[in-house]
Coordinates of C-alpha atoms and ligand atoms in Angstrom, one line a residue:
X749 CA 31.3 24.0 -9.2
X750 CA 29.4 21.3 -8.0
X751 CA 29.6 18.3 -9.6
X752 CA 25.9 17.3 -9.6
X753 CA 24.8 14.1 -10.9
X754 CA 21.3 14.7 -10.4
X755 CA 22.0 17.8 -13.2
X756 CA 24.2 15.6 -15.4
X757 CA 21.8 16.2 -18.6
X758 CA 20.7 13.1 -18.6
X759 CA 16.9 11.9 -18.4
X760 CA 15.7 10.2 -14.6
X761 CA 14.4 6.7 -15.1
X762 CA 12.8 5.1 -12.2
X763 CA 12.6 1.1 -12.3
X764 CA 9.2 -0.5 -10.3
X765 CA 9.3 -4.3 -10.2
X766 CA 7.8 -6.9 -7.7
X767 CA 5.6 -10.2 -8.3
X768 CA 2.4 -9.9 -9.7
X769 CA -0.1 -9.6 -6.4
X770 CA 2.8 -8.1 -5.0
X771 CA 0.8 -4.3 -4.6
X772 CA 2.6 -2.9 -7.6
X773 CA -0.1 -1.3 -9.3
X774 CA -1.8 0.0 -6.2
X775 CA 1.9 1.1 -5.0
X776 CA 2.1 2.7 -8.3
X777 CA -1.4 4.4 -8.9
X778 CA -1.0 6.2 -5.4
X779 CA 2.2 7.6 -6.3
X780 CA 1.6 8.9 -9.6
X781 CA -2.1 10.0 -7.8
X782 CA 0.2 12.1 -5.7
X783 CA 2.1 13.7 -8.0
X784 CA 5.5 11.8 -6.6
X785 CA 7.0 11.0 -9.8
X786 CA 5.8 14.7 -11.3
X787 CA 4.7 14.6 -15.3
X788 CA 6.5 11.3 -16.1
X789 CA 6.2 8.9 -19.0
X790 CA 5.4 5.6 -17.8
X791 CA 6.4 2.1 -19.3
X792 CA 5.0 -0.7 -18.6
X793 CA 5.8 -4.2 -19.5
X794 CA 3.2 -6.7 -19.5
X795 CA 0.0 -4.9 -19.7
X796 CA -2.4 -7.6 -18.4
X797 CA -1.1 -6.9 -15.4
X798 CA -2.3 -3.7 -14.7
X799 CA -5.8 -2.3 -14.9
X800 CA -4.9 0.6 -17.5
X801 CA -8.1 2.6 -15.5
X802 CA -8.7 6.6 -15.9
X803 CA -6.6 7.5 -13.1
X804 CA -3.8 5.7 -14.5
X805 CA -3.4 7.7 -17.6
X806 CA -4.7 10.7 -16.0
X807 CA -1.6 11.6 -13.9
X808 CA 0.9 10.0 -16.4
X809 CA 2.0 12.2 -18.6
X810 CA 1.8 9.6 -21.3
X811 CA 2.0 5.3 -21.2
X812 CA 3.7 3.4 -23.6
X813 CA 2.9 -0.6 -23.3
X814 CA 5.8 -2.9 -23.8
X815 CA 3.7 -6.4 -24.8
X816 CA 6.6 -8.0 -26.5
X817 CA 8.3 -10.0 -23.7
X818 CA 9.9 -9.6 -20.5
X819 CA 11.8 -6.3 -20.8
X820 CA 15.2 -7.8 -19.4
X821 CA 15.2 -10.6 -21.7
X822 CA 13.1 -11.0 -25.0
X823 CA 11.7 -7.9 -24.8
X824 CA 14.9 -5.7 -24.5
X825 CA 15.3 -4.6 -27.9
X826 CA 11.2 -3.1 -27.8
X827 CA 12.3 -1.0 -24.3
X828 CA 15.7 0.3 -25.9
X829 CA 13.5 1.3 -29.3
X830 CA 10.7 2.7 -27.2
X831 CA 13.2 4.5 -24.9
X832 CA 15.5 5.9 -27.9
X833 CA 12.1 7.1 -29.7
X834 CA 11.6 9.1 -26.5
X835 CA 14.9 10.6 -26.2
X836 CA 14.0 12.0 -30.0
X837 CA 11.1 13.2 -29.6
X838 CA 12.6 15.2 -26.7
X839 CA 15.6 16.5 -29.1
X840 CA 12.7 17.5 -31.8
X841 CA 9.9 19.0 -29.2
X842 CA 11.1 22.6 -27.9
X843 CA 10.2 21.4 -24.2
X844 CA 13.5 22.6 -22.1
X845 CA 12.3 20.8 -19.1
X846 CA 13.7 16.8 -19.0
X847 CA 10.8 14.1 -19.5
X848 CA 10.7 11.9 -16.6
X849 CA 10.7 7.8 -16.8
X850 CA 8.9 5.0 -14.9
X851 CA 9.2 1.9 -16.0
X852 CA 6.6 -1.2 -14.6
X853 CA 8.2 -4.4 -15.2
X854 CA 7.0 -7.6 -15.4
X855 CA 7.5 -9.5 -11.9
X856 CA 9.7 -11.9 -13.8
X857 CA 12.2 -9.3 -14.8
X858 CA 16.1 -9.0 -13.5
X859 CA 16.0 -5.3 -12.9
X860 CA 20.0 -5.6 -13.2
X861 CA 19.6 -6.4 -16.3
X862 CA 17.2 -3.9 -17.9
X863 CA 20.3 -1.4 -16.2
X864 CA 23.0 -3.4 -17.8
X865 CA 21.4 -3.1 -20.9
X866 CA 20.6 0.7 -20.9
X867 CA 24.0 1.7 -19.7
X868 CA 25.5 -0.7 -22.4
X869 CA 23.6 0.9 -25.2
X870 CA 25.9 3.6 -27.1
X871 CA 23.3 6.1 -27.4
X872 CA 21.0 5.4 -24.0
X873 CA 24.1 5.0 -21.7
X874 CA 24.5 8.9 -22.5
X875 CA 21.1 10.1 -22.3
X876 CA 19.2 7.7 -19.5
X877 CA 20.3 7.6 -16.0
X878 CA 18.6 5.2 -13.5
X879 CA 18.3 6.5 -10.4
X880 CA 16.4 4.0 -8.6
X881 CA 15.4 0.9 -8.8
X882 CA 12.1 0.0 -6.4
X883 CA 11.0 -3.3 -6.0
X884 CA 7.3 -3.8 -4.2
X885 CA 7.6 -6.9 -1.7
X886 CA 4.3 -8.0 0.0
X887 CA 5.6 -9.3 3.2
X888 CA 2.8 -12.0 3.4
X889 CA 4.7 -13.8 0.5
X890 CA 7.9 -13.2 0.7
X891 CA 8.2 -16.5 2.7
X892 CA 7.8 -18.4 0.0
X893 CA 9.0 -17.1 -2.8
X894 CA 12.9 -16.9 -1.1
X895 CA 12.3 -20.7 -0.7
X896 CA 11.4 -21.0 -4.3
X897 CA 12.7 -18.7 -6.9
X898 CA 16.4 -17.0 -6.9
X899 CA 15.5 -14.4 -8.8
X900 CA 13.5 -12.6 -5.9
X901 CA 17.2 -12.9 -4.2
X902 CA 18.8 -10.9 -7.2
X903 CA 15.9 -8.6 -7.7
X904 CA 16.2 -8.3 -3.9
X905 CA 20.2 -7.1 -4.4
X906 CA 19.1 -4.9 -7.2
X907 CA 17.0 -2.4 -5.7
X908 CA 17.7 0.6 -4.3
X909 CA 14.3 1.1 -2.3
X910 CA 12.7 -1.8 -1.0
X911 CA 8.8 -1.2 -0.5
X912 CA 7.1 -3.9 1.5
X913 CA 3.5 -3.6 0.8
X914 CA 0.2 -4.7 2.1
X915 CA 1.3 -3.8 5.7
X916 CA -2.2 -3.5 7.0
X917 CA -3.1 -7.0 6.8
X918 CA -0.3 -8.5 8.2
X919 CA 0.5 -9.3 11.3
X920 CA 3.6 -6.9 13.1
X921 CA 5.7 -9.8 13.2
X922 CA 5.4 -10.9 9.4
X923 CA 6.4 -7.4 8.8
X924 CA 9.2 -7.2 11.0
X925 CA 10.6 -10.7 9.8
X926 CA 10.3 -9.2 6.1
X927 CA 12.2 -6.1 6.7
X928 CA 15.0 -7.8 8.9
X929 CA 15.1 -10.2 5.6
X930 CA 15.3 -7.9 3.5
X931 CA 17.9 -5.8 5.5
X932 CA 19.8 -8.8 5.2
X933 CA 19.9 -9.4 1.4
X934 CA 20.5 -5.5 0.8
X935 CA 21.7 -3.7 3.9
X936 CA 22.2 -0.5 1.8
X937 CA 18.9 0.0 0.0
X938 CA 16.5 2.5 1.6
X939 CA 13.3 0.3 3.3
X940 CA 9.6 1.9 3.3
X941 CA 6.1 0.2 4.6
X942 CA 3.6 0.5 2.2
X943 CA -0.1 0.6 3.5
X944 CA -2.9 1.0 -0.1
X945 CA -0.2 2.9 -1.3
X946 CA 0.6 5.2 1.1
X947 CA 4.6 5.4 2.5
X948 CA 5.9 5.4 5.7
X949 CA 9.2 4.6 6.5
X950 CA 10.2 1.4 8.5
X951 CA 11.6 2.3 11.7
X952 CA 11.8 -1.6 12.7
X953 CA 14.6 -2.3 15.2
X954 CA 16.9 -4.4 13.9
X955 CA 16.9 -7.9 14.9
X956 CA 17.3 -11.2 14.2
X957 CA 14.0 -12.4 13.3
X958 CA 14.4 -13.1 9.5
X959 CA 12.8 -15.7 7.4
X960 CA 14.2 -18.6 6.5
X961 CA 17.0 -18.6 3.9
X962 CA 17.2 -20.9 0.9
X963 CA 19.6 -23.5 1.7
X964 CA 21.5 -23.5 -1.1
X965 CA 23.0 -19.5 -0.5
X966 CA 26.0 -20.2 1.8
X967 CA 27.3 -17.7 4.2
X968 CA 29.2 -15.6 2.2
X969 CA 26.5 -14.8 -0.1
X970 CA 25.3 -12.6 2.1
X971 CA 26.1 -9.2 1.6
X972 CA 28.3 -7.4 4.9
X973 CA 29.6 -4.2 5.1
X974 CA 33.5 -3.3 5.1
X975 CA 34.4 0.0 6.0
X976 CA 37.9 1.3 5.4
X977 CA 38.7 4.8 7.2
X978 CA 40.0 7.0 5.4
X979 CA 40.6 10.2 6.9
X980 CA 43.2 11.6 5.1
X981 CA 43.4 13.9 2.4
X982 CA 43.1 11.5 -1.0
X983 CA 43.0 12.0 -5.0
X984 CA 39.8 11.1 -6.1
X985 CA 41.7 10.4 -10.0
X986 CA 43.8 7.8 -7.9
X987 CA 40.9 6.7 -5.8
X988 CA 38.6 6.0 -9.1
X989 CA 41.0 3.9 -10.5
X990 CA 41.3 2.0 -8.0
X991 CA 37.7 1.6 -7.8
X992 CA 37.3 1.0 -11.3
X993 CA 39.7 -1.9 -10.7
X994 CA 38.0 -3.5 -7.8
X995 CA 34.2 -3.4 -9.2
X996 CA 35.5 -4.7 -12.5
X997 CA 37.3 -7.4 -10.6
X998 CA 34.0 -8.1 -8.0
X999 CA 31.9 -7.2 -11.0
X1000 CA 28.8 -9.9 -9.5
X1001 CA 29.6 -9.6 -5.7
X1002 CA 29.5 -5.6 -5.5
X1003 CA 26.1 -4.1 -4.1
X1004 CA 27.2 -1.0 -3.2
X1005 CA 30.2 1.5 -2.5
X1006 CA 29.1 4.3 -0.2
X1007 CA 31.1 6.9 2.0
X1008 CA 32.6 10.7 2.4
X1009 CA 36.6 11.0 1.7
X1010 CA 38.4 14.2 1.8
X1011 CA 40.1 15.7 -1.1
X1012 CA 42.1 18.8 -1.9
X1013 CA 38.6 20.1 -3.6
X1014 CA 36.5 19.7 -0.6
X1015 CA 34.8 16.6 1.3
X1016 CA 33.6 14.2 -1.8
X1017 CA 30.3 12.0 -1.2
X1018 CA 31.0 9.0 -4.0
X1019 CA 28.3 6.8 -4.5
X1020 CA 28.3 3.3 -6.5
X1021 CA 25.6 1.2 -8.0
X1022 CA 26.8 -2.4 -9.1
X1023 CA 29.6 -1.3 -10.7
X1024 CA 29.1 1.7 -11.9
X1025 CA 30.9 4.5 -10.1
X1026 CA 28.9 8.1 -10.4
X1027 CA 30.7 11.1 -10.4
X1028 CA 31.5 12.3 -6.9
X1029 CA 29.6 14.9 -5.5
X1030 CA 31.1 17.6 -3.3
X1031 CA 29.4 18.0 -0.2
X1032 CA 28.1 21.5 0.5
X1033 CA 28.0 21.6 3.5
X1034 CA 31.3 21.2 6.3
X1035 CA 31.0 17.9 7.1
X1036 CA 33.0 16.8 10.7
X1037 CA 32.9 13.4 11.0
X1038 CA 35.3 10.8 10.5
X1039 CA 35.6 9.9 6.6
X1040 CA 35.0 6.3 5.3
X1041 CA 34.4 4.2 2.2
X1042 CA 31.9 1.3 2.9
X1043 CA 32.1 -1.4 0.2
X1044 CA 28.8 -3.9 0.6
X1045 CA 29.0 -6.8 -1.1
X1046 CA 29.5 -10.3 -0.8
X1047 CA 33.0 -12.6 -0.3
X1048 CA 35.0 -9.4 0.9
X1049 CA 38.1 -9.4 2.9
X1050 CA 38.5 -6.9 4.9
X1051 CA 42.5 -7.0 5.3
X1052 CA 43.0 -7.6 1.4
X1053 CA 40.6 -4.8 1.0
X1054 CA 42.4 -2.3 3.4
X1055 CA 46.3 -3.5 2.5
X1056 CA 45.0 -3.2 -1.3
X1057 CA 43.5 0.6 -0.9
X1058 CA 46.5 1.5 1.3
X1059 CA 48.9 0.5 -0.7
X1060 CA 47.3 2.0 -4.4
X1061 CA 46.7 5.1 -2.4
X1062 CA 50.2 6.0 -0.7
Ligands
LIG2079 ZN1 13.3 -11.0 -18.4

């Protein structure tokens, strides 16, 4: 039995975010033009910002507009209302197939938080799962609004695909210094080049050309990668605790917990969002590397990190 997140029951929600001007709507319109996102419900919050046009509504299942505030903050309760009233009319309609969920913020939101809140609500934390959250950078801009606002920093850390917009009309190097930038923030999310809406991904060598970084974030708020191998045979039960113990403990300086360990059920892939831990997944297939747990987060030490596994684990 595989243990499949992705057919846990619950309903896919997929979180868009990114400054107004940012690309967003175009980003969005193309995708949902495209069929990416299948019959989906989309939110959105804040609808002056988007040109509700006939395309828009045409390819989305249905639209619900969240006017009453920023969804992360004021306007919380109206998104867990309008989300519970979906997950009844699901439970009262005889579709079997799961609706689908995009939510549009606002370019002000914390997309950390609209998760927090979800997973934190007794009856959404069941029924909602986000998989990912996508935030729309235009690289042309994201010069200046590192230097100026620290929420593009944390909705930066938040996102699990980074989309950098607008590609087209900016020059190569503006769009390598926005994905080495990025890169830096949030080594683990997944980075795409956005051209009117269309993807590609963004094989851009990794170097040091990066914009300049706000002077107040010291060293060690920058995310690094620690990994610990671990190739032998492990409990995921003591493993989870463990884990458990350490996001808890880093809850704020956690991005990410990635790897492949080996376990008496098989190789498990075990995935982490902030500090959520999802339910490892076997890997299907024989796997022959080397296994590994990579923590990404800020302030880590490796040593502490390794002697602390070692010794929970032996
Ligand atoms: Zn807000």
């Amino acid at each position: 039995v595989v243990n499949d997140e992705e057919h846990d029951g619950r309903i896919e929600m997929t979180i868009v975010g990114g400054f107004l001007g940012a690309g967003k709507s175009t980003w969005l319109q193309h995708q949902l033009h495209v069929g990416h996102f299948g019959k989906v419900h989309v939110l959105v919050n804040e609808a002056a910002e988007v040109p509700v046009d006939h395309l828009f509504l045409e390819k989305a299942e249905t639209l619900t507009i969240l006017p009453d505030g920023c969804c992360c903050c004021e306007g919380a309760p109206q998104l867990i209302r309008s989300l519970r009233n979906i997950c009844e009319s699901h439970d009262n309609s005889t579709a079997l197939e799961l609706p689908r969920l995009l939510l549009e913020t606002s370019g002000l939101a914390d997309p950390a938080k609209i998760v927090e809140n979800i997973q934190n609500d007794p009856l959404l934390g069941r029924r909602v799962r986000v998989k990912d959250t996508i935030l729309i950078v235009d690289a042309g801009n994201l010069k200046h609004q590192l230097l100026s606002m620290d929420l593009v920093v944390r909705q930066i850390q938040s996102a699990t695909i980074l989309v950098i917009s607008k590609v087209d009309t900016e020059s190569a190097d503006v769009v390598d210094r926005a994905a080495n930038t990025l890169r830096l923030f949030n080594p683990s999310a997944t980075l795409v080049l956005s051209d009117h809406g269309t993807e590609r991904p963004a094989d851009i060598a990794v170097d040091s050309s990066v914009f300049e970084v706000p002077s107040n974030l010291l060293p060690s708020d920058l995310p690094r990668a620690v990994s610990i191998e671990l190739n032998e045979s492990i409990s995921w039960g003591a493993l989870s605790v463990w884990l458990s113990a350490f996001l808890f403990a880093h809850r704020d300086k956690i991005l990410r917990v990635k790897g492949v360990v080996s376990s008496p059920a098989g190789k498990l892939v075990i995935q982490s969002v902030r500090h959520k831990i999802n339910a490892p997944q076997i890997l299907p297939y024989n796997h022959s590397s080397g296994c590994a747990l990579v923590i990404i987060g800020q302030d880590l030490d490796d040593a502490k990190l390794q002697e602390s596994l070692r010794y929970w684990l032996n």
